[in-house]
Tab-separated table of C-alpha atoms in Angstrom:
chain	number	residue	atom	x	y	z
W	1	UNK	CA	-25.942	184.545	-52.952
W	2	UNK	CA	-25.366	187.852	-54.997
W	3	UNK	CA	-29.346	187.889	-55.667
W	4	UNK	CA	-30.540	187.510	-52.494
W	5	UNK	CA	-27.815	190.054	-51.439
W	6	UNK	CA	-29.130	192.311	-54.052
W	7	UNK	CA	-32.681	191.831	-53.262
W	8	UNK	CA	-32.025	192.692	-49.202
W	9	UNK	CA	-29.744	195.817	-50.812
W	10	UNK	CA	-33.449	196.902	-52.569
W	11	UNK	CA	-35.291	195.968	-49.870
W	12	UNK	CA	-33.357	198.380	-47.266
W	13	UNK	CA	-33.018	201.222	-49.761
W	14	UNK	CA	-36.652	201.019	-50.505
W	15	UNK	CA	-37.596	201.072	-46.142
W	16	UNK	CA	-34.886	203.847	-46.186
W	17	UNK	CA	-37.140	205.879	-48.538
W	18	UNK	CA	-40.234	204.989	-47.172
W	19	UNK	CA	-39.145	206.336	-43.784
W	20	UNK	CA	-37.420	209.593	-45.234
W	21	UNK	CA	-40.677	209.855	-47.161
W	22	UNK	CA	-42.592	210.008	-44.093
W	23	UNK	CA	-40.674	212.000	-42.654
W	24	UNK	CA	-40.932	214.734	-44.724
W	25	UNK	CA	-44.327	214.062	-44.498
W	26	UNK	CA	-44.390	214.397	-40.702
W	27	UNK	CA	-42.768	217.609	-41.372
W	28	UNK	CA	-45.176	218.773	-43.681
W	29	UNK	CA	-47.967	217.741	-41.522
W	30	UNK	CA	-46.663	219.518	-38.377
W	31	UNK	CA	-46.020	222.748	-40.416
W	32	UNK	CA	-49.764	222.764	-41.500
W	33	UNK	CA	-50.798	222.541	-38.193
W	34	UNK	CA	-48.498	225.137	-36.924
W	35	UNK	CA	-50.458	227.260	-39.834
W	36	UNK	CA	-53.916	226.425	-39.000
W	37	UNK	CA	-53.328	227.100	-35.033
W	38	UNK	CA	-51.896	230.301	-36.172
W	39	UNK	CA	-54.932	230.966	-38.511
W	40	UNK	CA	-57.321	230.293	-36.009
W	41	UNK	CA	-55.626	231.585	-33.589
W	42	UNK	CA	-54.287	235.140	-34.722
W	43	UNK	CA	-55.898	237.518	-32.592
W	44	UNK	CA	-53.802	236.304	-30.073
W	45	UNK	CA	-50.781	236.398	-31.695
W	46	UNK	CA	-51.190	240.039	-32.894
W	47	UNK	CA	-51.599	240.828	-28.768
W	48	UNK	CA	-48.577	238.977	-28.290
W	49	UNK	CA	-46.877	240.797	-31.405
W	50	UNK	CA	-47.032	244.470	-29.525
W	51	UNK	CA	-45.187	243.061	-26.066
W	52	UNK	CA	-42.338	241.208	-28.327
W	53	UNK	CA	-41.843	243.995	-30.608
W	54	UNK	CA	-41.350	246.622	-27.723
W	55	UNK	CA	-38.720	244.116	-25.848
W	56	UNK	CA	-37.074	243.155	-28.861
W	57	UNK	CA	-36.379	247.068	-29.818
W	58	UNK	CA	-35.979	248.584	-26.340
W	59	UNK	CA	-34.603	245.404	-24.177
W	60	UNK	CA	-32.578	243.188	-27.255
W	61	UNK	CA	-31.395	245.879	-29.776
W	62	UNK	CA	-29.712	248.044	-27.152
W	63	UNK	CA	-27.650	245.155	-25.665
W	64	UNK	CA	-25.336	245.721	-29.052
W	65	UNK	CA	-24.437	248.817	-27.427
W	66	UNK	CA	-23.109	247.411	-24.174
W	67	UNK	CA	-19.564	246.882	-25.946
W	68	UNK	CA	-18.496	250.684	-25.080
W	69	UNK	CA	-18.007	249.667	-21.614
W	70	UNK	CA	-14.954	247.247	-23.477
W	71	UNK	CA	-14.373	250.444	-25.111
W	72	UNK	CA	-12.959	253.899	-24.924
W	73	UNK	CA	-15.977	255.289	-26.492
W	74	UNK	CA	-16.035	258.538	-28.707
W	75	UNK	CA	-19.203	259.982	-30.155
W	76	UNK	CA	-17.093	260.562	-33.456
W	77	UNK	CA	-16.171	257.196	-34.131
W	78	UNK	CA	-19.039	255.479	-32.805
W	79	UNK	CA	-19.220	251.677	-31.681
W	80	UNK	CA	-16.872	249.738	-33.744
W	81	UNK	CA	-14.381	252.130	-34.384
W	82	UNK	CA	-13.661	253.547	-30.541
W	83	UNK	CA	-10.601	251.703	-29.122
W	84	UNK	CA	-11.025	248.532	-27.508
W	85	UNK	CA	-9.396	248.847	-23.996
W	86	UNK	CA	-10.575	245.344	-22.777
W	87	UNK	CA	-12.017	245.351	-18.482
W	88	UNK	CA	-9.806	248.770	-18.126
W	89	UNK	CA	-13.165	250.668	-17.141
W	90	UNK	CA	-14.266	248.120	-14.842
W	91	UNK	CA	-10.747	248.247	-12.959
W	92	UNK	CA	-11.465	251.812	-12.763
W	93	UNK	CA	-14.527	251.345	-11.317
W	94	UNK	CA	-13.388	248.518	-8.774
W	95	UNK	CA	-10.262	251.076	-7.702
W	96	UNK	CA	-12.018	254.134	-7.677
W	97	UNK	CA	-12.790	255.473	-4.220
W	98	UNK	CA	-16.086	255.566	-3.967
W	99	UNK	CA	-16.693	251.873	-5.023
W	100	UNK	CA	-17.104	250.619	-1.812
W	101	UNK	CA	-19.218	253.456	-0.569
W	102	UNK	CA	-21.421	252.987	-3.800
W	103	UNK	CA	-22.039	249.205	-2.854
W	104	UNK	CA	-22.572	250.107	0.820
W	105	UNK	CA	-25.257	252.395	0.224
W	106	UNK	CA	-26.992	250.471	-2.430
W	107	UNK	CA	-26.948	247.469	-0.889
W	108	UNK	CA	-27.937	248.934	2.899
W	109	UNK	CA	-30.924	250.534	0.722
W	110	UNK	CA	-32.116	247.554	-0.984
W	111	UNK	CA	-32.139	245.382	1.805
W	112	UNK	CA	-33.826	247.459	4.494
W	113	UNK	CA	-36.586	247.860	1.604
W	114	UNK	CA	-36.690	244.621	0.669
W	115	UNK	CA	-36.972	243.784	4.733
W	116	UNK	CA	-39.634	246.234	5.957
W	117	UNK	CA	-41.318	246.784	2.182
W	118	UNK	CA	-42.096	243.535	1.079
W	119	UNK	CA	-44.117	242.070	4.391
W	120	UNK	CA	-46.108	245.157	4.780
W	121	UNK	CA	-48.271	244.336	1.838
W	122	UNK	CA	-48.810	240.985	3.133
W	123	UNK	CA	-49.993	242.065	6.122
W	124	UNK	CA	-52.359	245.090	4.722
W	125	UNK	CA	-54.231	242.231	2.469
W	126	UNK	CA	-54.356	239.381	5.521
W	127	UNK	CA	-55.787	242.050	7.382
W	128	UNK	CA	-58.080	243.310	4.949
W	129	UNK	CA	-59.284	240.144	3.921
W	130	UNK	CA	-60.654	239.138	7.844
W	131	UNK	CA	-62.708	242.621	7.494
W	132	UNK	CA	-64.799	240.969	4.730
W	133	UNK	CA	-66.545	243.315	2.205
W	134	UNK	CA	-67.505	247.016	3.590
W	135	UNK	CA	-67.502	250.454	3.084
W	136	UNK	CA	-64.590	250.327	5.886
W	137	UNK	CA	-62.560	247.809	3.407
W	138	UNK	CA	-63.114	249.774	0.082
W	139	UNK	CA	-62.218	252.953	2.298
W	140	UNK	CA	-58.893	251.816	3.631
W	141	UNK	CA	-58.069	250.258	-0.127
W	142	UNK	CA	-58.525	253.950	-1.418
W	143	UNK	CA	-56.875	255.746	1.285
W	144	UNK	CA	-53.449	253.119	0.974
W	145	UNK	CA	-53.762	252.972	-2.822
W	146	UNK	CA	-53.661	256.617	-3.649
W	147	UNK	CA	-50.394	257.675	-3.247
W	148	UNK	CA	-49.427	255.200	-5.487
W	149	UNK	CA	-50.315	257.766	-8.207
W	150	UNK	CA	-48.510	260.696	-7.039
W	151	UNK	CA	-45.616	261.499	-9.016
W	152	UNK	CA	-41.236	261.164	-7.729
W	153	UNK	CA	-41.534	264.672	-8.037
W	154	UNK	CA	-44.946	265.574	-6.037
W	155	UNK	CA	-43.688	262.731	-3.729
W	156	UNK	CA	-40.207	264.010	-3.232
W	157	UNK	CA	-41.729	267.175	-2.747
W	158	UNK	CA	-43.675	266.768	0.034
W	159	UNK	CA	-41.478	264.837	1.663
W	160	UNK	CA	-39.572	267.769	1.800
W	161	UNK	CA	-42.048	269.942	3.029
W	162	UNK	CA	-43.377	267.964	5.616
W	163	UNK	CA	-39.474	267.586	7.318
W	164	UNK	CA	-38.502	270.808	6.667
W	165	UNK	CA	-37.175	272.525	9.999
W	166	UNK	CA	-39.280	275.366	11.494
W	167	UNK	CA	-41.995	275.039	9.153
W	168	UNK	CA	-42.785	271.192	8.316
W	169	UNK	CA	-45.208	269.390	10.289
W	170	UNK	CA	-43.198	266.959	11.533
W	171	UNK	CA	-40.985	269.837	13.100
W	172	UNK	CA	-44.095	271.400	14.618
W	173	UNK	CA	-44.612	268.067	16.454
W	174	UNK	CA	-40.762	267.632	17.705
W	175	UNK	CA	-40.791	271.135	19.447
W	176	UNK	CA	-44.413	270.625	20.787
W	177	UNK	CA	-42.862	268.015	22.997
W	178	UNK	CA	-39.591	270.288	23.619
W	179	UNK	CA	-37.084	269.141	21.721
W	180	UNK	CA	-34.967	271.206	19.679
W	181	UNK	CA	-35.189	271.047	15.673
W	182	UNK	CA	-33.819	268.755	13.573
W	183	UNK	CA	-32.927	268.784	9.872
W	184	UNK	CA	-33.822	265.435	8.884
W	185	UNK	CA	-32.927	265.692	5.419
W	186	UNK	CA	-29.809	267.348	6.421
W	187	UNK	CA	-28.907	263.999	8.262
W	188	UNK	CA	-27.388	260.999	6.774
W	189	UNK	CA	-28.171	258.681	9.206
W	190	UNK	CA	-31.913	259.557	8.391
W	191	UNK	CA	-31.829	259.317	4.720
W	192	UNK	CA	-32.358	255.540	4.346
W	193	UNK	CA	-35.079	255.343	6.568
W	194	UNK	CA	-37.384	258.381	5.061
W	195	UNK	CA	-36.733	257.009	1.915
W	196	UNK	CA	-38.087	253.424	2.730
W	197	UNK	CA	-40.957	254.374	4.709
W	198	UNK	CA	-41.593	256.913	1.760
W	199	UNK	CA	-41.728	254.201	-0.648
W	200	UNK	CA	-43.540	251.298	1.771
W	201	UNK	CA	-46.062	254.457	2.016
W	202	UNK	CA	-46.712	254.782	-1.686
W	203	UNK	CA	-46.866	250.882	-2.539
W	204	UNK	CA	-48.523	249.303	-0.114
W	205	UNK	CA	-52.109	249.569	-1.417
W	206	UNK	CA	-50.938	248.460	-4.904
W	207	UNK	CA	-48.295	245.668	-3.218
W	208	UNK	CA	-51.564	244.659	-0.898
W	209	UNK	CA	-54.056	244.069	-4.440
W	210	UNK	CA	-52.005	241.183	-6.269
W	211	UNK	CA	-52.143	239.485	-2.787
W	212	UNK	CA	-55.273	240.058	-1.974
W	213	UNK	CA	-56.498	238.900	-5.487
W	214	UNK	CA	-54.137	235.794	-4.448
W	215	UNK	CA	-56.325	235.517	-1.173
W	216	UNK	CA	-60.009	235.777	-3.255
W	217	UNK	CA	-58.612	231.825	-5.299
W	218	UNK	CA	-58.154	230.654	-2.126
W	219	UNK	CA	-61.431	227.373	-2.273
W	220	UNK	CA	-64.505	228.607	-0.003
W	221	UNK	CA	-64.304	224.684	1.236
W	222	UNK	CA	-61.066	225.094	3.061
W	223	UNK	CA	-62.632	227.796	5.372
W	224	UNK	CA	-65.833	225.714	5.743
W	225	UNK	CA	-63.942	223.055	6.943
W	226	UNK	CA	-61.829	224.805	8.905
W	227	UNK	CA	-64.565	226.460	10.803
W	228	UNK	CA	-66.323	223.271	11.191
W	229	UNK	CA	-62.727	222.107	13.044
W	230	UNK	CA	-63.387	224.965	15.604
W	231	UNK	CA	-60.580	227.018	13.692
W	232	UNK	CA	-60.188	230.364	15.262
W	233	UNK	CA	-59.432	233.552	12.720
W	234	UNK	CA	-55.726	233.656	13.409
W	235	UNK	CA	-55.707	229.720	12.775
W	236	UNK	CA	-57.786	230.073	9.662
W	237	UNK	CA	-54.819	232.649	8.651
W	238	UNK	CA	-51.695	230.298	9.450
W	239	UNK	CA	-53.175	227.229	7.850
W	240	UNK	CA	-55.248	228.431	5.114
W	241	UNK	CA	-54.582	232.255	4.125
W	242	UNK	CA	-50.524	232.295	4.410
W	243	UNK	CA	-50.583	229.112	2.263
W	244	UNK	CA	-52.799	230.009	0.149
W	245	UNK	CA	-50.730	233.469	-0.975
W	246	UNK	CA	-47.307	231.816	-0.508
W	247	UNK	CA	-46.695	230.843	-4.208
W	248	UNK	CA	-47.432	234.640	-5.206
W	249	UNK	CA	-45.267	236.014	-2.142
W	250	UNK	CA	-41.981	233.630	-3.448
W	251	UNK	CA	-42.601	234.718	-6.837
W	252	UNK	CA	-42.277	238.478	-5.771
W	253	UNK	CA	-39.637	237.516	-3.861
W	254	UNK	CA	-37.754	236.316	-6.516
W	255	UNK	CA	-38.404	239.483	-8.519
W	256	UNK	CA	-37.435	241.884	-5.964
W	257	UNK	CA	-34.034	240.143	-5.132
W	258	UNK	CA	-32.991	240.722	-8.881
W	259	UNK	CA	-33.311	244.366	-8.533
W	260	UNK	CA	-31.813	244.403	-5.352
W	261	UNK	CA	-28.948	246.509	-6.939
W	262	UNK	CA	-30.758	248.895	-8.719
W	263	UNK	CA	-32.669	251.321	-6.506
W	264	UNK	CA	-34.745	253.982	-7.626
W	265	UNK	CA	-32.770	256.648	-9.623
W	266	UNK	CA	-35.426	259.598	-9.530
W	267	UNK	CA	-36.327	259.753	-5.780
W	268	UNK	CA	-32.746	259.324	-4.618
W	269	UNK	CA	-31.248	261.776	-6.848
W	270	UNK	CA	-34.140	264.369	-5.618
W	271	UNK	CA	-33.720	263.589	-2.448
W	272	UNK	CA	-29.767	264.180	-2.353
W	273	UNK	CA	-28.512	267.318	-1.183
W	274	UNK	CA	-24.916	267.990	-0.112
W	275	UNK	CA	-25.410	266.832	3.727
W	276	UNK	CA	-26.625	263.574	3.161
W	277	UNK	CA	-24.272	262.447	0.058
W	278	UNK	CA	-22.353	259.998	2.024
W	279	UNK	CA	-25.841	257.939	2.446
W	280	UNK	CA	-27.416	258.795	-0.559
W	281	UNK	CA	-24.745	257.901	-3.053
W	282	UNK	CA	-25.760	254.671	-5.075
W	283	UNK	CA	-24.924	253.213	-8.441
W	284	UNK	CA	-27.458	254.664	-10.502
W	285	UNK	CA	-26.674	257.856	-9.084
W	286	UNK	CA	-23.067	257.512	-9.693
W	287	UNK	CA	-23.831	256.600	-13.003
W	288	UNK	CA	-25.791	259.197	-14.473
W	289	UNK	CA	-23.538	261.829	-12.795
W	290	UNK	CA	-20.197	260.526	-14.395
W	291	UNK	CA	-21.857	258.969	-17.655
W	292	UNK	CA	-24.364	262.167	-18.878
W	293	UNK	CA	-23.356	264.851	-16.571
W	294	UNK	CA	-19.403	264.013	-16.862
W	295	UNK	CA	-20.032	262.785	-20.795
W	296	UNK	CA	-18.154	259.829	-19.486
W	297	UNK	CA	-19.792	256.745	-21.299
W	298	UNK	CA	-17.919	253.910	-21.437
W	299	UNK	CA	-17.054	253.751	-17.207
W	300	UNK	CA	-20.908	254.902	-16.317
W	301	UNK	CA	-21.516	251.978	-19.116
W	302	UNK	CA	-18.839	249.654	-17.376
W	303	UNK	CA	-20.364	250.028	-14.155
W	304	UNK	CA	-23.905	249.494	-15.300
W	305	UNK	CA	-23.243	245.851	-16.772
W	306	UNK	CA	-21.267	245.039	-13.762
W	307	UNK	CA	-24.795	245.973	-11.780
W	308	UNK	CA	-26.920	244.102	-14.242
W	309	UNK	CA	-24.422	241.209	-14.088
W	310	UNK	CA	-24.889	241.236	-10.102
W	311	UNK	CA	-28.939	241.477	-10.509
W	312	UNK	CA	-28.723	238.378	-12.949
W	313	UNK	CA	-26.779	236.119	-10.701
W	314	UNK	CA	-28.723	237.580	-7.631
W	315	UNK	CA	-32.329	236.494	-9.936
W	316	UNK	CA	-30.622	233.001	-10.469
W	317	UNK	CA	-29.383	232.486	-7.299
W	318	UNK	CA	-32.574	233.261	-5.313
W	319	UNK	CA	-34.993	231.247	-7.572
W	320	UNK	CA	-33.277	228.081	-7.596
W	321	UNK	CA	-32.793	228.329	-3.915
W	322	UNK	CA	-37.086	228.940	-3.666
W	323	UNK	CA	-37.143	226.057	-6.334
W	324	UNK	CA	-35.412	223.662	-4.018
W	325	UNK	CA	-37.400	224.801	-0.785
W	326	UNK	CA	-40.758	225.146	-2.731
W	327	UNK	CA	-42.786	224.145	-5.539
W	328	UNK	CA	-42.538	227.695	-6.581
W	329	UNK	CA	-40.000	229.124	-9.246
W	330	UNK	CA	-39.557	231.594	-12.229
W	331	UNK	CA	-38.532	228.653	-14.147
């Protein structure tokens, strides 16, 4: 009995060895492939190495400074040694009196560009693409994708000029038909809407390329077919054209609800002026006025996370909703 206990005792021990052996040999085998992809491979890893090593410095390494909004921050004592006052900036924030104003205005903003900017592209490249090839297509593609290179500043600029009272062209065309002038950057209640019509103005040629390049993978069969079926152009655009760019258009979707809280700093700032601060007034404003101009760190730094927070949850929210309804999803 003790042999043949002794001999199943070896026997075990010895598979035992054999498999933790191989195992290290699996693991040895897997890291030489892992080398020789990476040999053969490298160019493509060097491209990659740029993009990670700019959002590991400027995306990852800054995050360690998001503890001064936990903080009563002073430039003397730096990170770790400032007080540690816990959420008291972020009660600050959520008491102060223009909180609610803040998340009016930034909200209102987002969503009425989010509502009239993001169709508006879709409909420039549906419409472009039943015009076919032209000098009529490749002029209308210049004309709407030009101002996407002109600066905030030129932008703002002539924005300004062209509503200016008595002398902007717009004003010219008001008192043509008799009415009186109007300051329309002097009004609040115009504000939102020059700014988003400003902005769908400047991005729709650029919005209208990635779907039109979505509308050019669409299979040459499926309009065949469809015009063998009798389809008419506006059928040919429901069943085959809207489908066809829909994956793209969620994906975008997705993307612009998780910046629905942060709206363009430059142009809104620019475009302030004393008359139209009670609809101009957003977070990113508010932030660089009290954190650089007001040298007040840890709040502007407290309200900041709380708007990144609300972007994050906004980004996961929205994309498992389009994952449920669709095929289509960040992740």
């Amino acid at each position: 009995m003790k042999g043949s206990r002794e001999r199943n005792m070896s026997v075990n021990s010895g598979v035992k060895l054999q498999k933790f052996g191989s195992g290290k040999n699996s693991l040895a085998l897997n890291r030489n492939g892992v080398v020789k992809k990476v040999k053969k491979h490298w160019q493509l890893y060097v491209l990659v190495l740029l993009p990670m090593t700019y959002i590991i410095i400027f995306k990852y390494v800054p995050m360690y400074g998001a503890q001064i909004a936990f903080r009563d921050f002073s430039v003397i004592q730096g990170f770790s040694g400032s007080d540690w006052v816990g959420l008291k900036n972020f009660e600050d924030f959520f008491s102060s009196p223009n909180f609610w104003l803040l998340i009016k205005n930034t909200l209102l903003i987002s969503l009425y560009s989010l509502l009239l900017g993001f169709p508006a592209p879709i409909i420039l490249a549906l419409a472009l693409n039943e015009i076919g090839g032209g000098k009529f297509k490749r002029f209308v593609q210049t004309v709407t994708f030009a101002p996407y290179f002109i600066s905030t500043v030129v932008m703002v600029s002539l924005i300004i000029l062209v509503l200016s009272p008595r002398l902007g062209f717009v004003d010219h065309i008001v008192r043509l038909f008799g009415f009186e002038t109007i300051n329309f950057m002097g009004k609040p209640e115009y504000f939102k809407t020059i700014y988003v019509l400003s902005n769908i103005w400047q991005g729709l040629g650029y919005g209208a390329v990635i779907f039109l390049a979505a509308l050019a993978g669409i299979n040459p069969d499926l309009y065949e077919a469809a015009k063998v079926d009798g389809a008419s152009r506006f059928q040919k655009m429901i069943h085959i054209d809207i489908p066809g760019i829909l994956p793209a258009a969620i994906i975008l979707l997705i993307l612009n609800a998780g910046q629905i809280m942060n709206v363009g700093f430059e142009k809104i700032y620019l475009m302030q002026n004393p008359l139209n601060i009670s609809a101009s007034e957003v977070i990113s404003t508010n932030v660089y006025k009290i954190g650089l101009l007001g040298a007040n760190f840890s709040y502007s730094s407290a309200v900041d996370l709380f708007n990144s927070v609300i972007n994050l949850i906004l980004l996961l929210t929205v994309n498992v909703i389009a994952k449920r309804m669709s095929e289509t999803s960040l992740w």
